[in-house]
Short mmCIF file of C-alpha atoms and ligand atoms in Angstrom, two decimals:
data_model
loop_
_atom_site.label_atom_id
_atom_site.label_comp_id
_atom_site.label_asym_id
_atom_site.label_seq_id
_atom_site.Cartn_x
_atom_site.Cartn_y
_atom_site.Cartn_z
CA UNK A 209 115.90 88.00 114.42
CA UNK A 210 117.74 91.16 113.42
CA UNK A 211 120.08 93.13 115.73
CA UNK A 212 118.72 96.56 114.78
CA UNK A 213 120.59 98.32 117.34
CA UNK A 214 123.99 96.90 115.73
CA UNK A 215 122.68 97.51 112.29
CA UNK A 216 121.85 100.99 113.00
CA UNK A 217 125.36 101.69 114.66
CA UNK A 218 126.92 100.33 111.62
CA UNK A 219 124.92 102.45 109.37
CA UNK A 220 125.76 105.50 111.41
CA UNK A 221 129.44 104.60 111.05
CA UNK A 222 129.30 104.04 107.44
CA UNK A 223 127.48 107.41 106.40
CA UNK A 224 128.42 109.69 108.91
CA UNK A 225 130.39 112.69 107.09
CA UNK A 226 129.87 111.16 103.80
CA UNK A 227 128.48 113.90 101.32
CA UNK A 228 127.72 111.45 98.74
CA UNK A 229 123.81 110.30 98.76
CA UNK A 230 124.13 107.51 96.04
CA UNK A 231 127.07 105.89 97.92
CA UNK A 232 125.30 106.02 101.41
CA UNK A 233 122.09 104.47 99.78
CA UNK A 234 124.31 101.95 98.11
CA UNK A 235 126.02 100.96 101.23
CA UNK A 236 122.56 101.03 103.53
CA UNK A 237 121.05 98.35 101.02
CA UNK A 238 124.29 96.27 101.11
CA UNK A 239 124.11 96.59 105.11
CA UNK A 240 120.48 95.33 105.12
CA UNK A 241 121.23 92.50 102.84
CA UNK A 242 124.06 91.42 105.02
CA UNK A 243 122.19 91.81 108.24
CA UNK A 244 118.75 90.81 107.78
CA UNK A 245 117.78 87.06 107.11
CA UNK A 246 115.24 85.79 104.57
CA UNK A 247 115.51 88.85 102.02
CA UNK A 248 115.13 88.81 98.43
CA UNK A 249 115.21 92.46 97.67
CA UNK A 250 116.40 95.47 99.77
CA UNK A 251 116.81 98.96 98.25
CA UNK A 252 115.69 102.38 97.41
CA UNK A 253 113.04 104.31 95.17
CA UNK A 254 113.35 108.00 95.09
CA UNK A 255 110.74 110.58 93.99
CA UNK A 256 111.58 112.07 90.63
CA UNK A 257 109.14 113.98 88.57
CA UNK A 258 106.19 112.95 90.57
CA UNK A 259 106.98 109.25 90.52
CA UNK A 260 109.15 106.83 92.38
CA UNK A 261 112.34 105.73 90.41
CA UNK A 262 114.63 102.82 91.13
CA UNK A 263 117.61 103.67 93.32
CA UNK A 264 120.62 101.60 94.74
CA UNK A 265 119.57 98.15 95.79
CA UNK A 266 120.56 94.50 96.27
CA UNK A 267 118.82 91.63 94.78
CA UNK A 268 117.29 91.01 91.22
CA UNK A 269 116.81 93.74 88.68
CA UNK A 270 113.48 95.54 89.44
CA UNK A 271 110.76 97.88 88.06
CA UNK A 272 112.33 101.15 87.06
CA UNK A 273 109.33 103.48 87.72
CA UNK A 274 106.36 103.27 90.12
CA UNK A 275 103.48 105.90 90.18
CA UNK A 276 102.77 107.55 93.54
CA UNK A 277 99.85 105.66 95.07
CA UNK A 278 100.58 102.65 93.12
CA UNK A 279 101.71 99.13 94.88
CA UNK A 280 103.06 99.10 98.27
CA UNK A 281 106.02 101.38 97.60
CA UNK A 282 103.85 104.09 96.05
CA UNK A 283 100.97 103.53 98.84
CA UNK A 284 103.69 104.08 101.52
CA UNK A 285 105.09 107.35 99.80
CA UNK A 286 101.74 108.89 98.95
CA UNK A 287 100.49 108.29 102.55
CA UNK A 288 103.87 109.10 104.36
CA UNK A 289 103.47 105.88 106.32
CA UNK A 290 105.45 102.78 106.76
CA UNK A 291 103.43 99.52 105.49
CA UNK A 292 103.98 96.18 106.59
CA UNK A 293 102.32 93.71 104.13
CA UNK A 294 102.22 90.05 105.42
CA UNK A 295 100.99 88.83 102.06
CA UNK A 296 101.81 90.89 99.04
CA UNK A 297 99.53 89.04 96.64
CA UNK A 298 96.61 90.37 98.78
CA UNK A 299 97.73 93.93 98.40
CA UNK A 300 95.47 95.77 95.95
CA UNK A 301 97.77 96.97 93.03
CA UNK A 302 100.83 95.13 94.35
CA UNK A 303 103.58 95.49 91.54
CA UNK A 304 105.39 92.01 91.15
CA UNK A 305 109.02 92.78 90.45
CA UNK A 306 110.40 89.46 91.77
CA UNK A 307 107.99 86.82 91.99
CA UNK A 308 109.97 85.27 94.87
CA UNK A 309 108.31 88.26 97.10
CA UNK A 310 105.64 87.34 99.47
CA UNK A 311 105.95 89.94 102.21
CA UNK A 312 107.33 93.52 102.33
CA UNK A 313 108.03 96.54 104.44
CA UNK A 314 108.37 99.88 102.98
CA UNK A 315 109.57 102.99 105.15
CA UNK A 316 109.38 106.48 103.70
CA UNK A 317 112.46 108.71 103.57
CA UNK A 318 112.22 112.42 104.17
CA UNK A 319 114.21 115.74 103.38
CA UNK A 320 112.93 119.05 104.88
CA UNK A 321 109.92 117.45 106.08
CA UNK A 322 108.99 116.17 102.75
CA UNK A 323 108.77 112.54 101.43
CA UNK A 324 111.69 112.12 99.03
CA UNK A 325 111.48 108.22 98.66
CA UNK A 326 111.18 104.91 100.31
CA UNK A 327 113.22 102.03 101.59
CA UNK A 328 111.65 98.79 100.29
CA UNK A 329 112.48 95.47 101.73
CA UNK A 330 111.14 92.14 100.44
CA UNK A 331 110.95 88.62 101.53
CA UNK A 332 110.15 85.13 100.18
CA UNK A 333 108.60 84.47 103.57
CA UNK A 334 104.89 85.20 104.28
CA UNK A 335 104.64 87.69 107.37
CA UNK A 336 108.48 88.23 107.68
CA UNK A 337 108.50 91.71 109.05
CA UNK A 338 107.62 92.58 112.66
CA UNK A 339 106.69 95.53 114.71
CA UNK A 340 110.40 95.32 115.83
CA UNK A 341 111.46 95.68 112.24
CA UNK A 342 109.31 98.71 111.63
CA UNK A 343 110.79 100.49 114.75
CA UNK A 344 114.49 99.57 113.95
CA UNK A 345 114.11 100.37 110.20
CA UNK A 346 112.32 103.81 110.94
CA UNK A 347 115.39 104.64 113.20
CA UNK A 348 117.65 103.37 109.94
CA UNK A 349 115.78 105.83 107.65
CA UNK A 350 116.29 108.70 110.08
CA UNK A 351 120.10 108.12 110.39
CA UNK A 352 120.09 107.64 106.49
CA UNK A 353 117.97 110.68 105.60
CA UNK A 354 120.37 112.89 107.61
CA UNK A 355 123.06 111.72 105.16
CA UNK A 356 121.38 111.86 101.62
N1 LIG B 152 106.61 95.25 95.21
C1 LIG B 152 106.97 96.44 95.30
C2 LIG B 152 107.54 97.08 93.99
C3 LIG B 152 108.98 97.21 94.09
S1 LIG B 152 109.72 95.74 94.17
O1 LIG B 152 109.18 94.86 94.93
C4 LIG B 152 111.40 95.88 94.12
C5 LIG B 152 105.34 97.44 95.29
O2 LIG B 152 104.41 96.79 95.36
O3 LIG B 152 105.61 98.54 95.82
#
């Protein structure tokens, strides 16, 4: 089980006062990778010209562009809502970047009240992500978005 309180305190310490969005997202993805068990991908997609574009991440190379409204990431971004998907193979329009992924959580990121991208975390374990993960990672996103 992830110690979200500890991970969020570590994120705060890593990003506070650092005026470099890419560096902060790179460190944030590395922190998640190091702190959460049973992951095969953790990183960011950022909205650029009306679509999601791959940002800093840990894991295997991934799809570069995702249309808003497509897949788990595009659906979470378009609806401005966190999505937990227990079995990605049952999600309509799921985009399989890494065939090892079986479950996923996607948390929108905001700036000035608008969605600017998503935090996407994938697991090879079905139903890996819990309500506790949602709460912890939404807080993680609030800390990060104040520093990107
Ligand atoms: N599975 C995602 C695509 C991104 S990768 O998993 C890194 C989706 O359907 O949005």
